[in-house]
CSV table of C-alpha atoms in Angstrom, one decimal:
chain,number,residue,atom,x,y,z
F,1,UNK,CA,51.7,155.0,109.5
F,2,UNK,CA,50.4,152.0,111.5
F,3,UNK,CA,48.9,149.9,108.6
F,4,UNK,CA,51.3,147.6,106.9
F,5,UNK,CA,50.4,145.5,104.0
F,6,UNK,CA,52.4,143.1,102.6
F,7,UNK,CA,51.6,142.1,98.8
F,8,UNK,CA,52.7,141.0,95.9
F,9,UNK,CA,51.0,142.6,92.7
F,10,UNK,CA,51.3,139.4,90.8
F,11,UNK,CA,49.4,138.2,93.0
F,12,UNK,CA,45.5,138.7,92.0
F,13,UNK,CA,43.9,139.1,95.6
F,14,UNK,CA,46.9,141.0,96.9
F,15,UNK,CA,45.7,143.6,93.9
F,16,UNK,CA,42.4,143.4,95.1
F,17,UNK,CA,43.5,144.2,98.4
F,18,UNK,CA,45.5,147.6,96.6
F,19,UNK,CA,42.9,148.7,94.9
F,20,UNK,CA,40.5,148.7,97.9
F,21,UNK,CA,43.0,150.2,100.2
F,22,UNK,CA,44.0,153.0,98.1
F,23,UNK,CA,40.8,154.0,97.0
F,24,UNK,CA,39.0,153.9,100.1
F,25,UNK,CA,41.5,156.2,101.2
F,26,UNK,CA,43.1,153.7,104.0
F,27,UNK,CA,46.4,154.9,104.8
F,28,UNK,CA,49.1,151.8,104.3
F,29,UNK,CA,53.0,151.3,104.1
F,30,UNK,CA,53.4,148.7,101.1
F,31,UNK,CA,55.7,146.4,102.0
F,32,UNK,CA,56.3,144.3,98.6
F,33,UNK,CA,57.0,140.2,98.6
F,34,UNK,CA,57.6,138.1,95.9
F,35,UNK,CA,55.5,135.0,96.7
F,36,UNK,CA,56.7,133.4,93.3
F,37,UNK,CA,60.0,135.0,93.1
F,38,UNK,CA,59.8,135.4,89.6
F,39,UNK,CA,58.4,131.9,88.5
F,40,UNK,CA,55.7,131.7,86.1
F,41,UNK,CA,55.3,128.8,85.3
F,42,UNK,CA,55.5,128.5,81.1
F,43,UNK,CA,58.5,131.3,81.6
F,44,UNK,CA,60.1,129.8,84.4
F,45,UNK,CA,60.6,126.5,82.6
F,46,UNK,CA,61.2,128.1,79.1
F,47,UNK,CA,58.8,125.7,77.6
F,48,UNK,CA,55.7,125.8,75.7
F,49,UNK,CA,52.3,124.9,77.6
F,50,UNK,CA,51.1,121.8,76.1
F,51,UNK,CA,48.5,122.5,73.4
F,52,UNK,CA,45.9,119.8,74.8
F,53,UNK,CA,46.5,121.9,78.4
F,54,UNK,CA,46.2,125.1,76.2
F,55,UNK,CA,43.1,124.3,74.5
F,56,UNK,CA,41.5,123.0,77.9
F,57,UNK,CA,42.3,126.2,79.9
F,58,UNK,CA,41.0,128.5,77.3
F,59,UNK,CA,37.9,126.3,77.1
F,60,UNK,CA,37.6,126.2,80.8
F,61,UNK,CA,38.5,130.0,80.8
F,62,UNK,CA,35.6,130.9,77.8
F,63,UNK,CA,32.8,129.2,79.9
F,64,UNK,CA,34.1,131.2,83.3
F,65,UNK,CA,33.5,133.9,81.3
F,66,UNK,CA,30.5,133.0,80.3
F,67,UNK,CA,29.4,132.4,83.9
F,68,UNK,CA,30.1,135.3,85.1
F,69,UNK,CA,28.4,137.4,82.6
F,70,UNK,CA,25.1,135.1,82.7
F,71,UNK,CA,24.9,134.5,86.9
F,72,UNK,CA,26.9,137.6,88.2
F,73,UNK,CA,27.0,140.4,85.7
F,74,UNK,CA,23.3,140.2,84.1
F,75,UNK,CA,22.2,143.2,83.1
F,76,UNK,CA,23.7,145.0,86.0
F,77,UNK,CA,26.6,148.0,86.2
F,78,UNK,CA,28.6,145.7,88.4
F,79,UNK,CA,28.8,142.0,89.9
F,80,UNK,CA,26.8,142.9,93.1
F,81,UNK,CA,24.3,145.8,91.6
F,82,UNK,CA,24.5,149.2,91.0
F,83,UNK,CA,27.6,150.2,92.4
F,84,UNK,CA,31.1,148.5,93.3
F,85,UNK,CA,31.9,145.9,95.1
F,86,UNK,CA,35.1,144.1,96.8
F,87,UNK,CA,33.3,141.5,94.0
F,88,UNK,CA,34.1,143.6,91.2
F,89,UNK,CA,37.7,144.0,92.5
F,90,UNK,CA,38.3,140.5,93.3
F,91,UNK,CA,36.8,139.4,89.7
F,92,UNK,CA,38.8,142.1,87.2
F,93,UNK,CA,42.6,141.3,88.9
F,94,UNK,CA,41.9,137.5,88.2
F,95,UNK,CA,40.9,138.1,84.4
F,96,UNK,CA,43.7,140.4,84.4
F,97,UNK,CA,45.7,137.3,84.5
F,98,UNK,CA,45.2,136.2,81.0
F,99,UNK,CA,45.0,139.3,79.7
F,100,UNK,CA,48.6,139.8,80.7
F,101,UNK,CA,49.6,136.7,78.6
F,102,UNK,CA,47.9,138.1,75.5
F,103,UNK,CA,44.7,136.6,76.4
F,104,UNK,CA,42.3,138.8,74.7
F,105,UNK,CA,39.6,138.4,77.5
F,106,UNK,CA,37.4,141.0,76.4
F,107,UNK,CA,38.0,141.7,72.8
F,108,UNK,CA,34.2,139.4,71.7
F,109,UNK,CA,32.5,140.3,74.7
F,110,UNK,CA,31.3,143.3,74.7
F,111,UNK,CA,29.1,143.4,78.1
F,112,UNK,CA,32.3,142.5,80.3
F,113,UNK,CA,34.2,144.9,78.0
F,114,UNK,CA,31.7,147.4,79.2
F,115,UNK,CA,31.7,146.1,83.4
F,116,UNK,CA,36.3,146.2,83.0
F,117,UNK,CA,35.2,149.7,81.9
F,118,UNK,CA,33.1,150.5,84.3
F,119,UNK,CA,35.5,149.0,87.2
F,120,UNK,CA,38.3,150.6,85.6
F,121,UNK,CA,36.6,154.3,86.0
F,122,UNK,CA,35.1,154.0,89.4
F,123,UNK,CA,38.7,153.1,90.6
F,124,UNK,CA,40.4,155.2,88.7
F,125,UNK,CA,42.7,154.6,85.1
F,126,UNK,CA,45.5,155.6,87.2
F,127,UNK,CA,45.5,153.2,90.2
F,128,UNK,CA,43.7,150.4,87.5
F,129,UNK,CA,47.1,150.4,86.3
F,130,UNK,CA,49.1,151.1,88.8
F,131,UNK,CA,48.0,147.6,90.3
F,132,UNK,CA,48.5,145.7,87.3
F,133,UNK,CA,51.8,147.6,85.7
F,134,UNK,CA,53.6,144.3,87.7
F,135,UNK,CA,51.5,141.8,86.1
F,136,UNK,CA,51.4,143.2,82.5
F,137,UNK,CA,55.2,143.0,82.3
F,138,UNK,CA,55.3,139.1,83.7
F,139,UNK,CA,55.7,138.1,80.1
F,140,UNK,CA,58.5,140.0,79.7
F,141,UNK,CA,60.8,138.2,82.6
F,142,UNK,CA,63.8,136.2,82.3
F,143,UNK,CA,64.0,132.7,82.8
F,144,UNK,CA,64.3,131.5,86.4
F,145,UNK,CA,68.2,130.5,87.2
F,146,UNK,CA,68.8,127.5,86.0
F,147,UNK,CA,70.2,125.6,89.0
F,148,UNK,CA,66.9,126.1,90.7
F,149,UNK,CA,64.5,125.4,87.6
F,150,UNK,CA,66.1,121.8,87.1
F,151,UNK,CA,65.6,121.2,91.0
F,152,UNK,CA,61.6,122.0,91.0
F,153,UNK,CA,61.2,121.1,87.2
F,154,UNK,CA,59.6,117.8,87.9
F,155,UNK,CA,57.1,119.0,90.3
F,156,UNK,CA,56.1,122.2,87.9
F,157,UNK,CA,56.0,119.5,84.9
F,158,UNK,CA,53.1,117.6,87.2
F,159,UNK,CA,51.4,121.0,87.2
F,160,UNK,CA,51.3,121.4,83.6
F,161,UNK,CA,49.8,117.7,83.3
């Protein structure tokens, strides 16, 4: 096998990249990396997100949403037209992301409900979730080590601001 790709499936254009490999059929050796090494960022400093930076990103996150429905979406199948596109791909694994944190991205919006269905099915159920099977468990992690979350703590905390 001469292609080698090197992803991480927490990773949401590394998915992308999976998802369009695989089902176009492109033969590949998956070589995994862990570009976070298991540091998300709430998790990794076993803190709450602050609710003011809660309530912003859910804001920010509801008119993305909205966006994309009204500007992308329409009243088409998929982002591009009729058919899938790399756009599709590139869209689903980042709100994929918040829907593996309990997000319920979809649940009061019924026309993306309809496109992740759509995307879901002309990919396949079984590769869907075979790309995000890493990324729907990332709740479910341990802690970071502690010797290494009191050494970058400060600079995450700057993130969270």
């Amino acid at each position: 096998m001469g292609l080698e790709l090197y992803l991480d499936l927490m990773s949401q254009p590394c998915r992308a990249v999976y998802i369009f490999a695989k089902k176009n059929g492109i033969p590949f050796e998956l070589r995994t990396v862990e570009l976070l090494k298991g540091m998300m960022i709430p998790v990794f400093l076993g803190e709450q997100v602050p609710p003011e930076t809660l309530a912003s990103t859910l804001a920010e996150l509801e008119r993305c949403l909205q966006l994309l429905e009204d500007k992308f979406l329409k009243d088409q199948d998929f982002l591009a037209g009729p058919h899938i596109s790399v756009a599709d791909l590139v869209a689903i694994t980042e709100l994929m992301h918040p829907v593996s944190a309990g997000c319920q991205v979809f649940k009061s919006r019924p026309k993306l409900a309809a496109w992740r269905q759509r995307v879901e099915a002309a990919v396949g159920k079984d590769l869907f979730q075979e790309a995000h099977a890493v990324v729907m468990k990332a709740k479910d992690l341990p802690p970071a080590d502690s010797a290494i979350k009191e050494k970058l703590k400060p600079s995450v905390q700057v993130l969270l601001q």
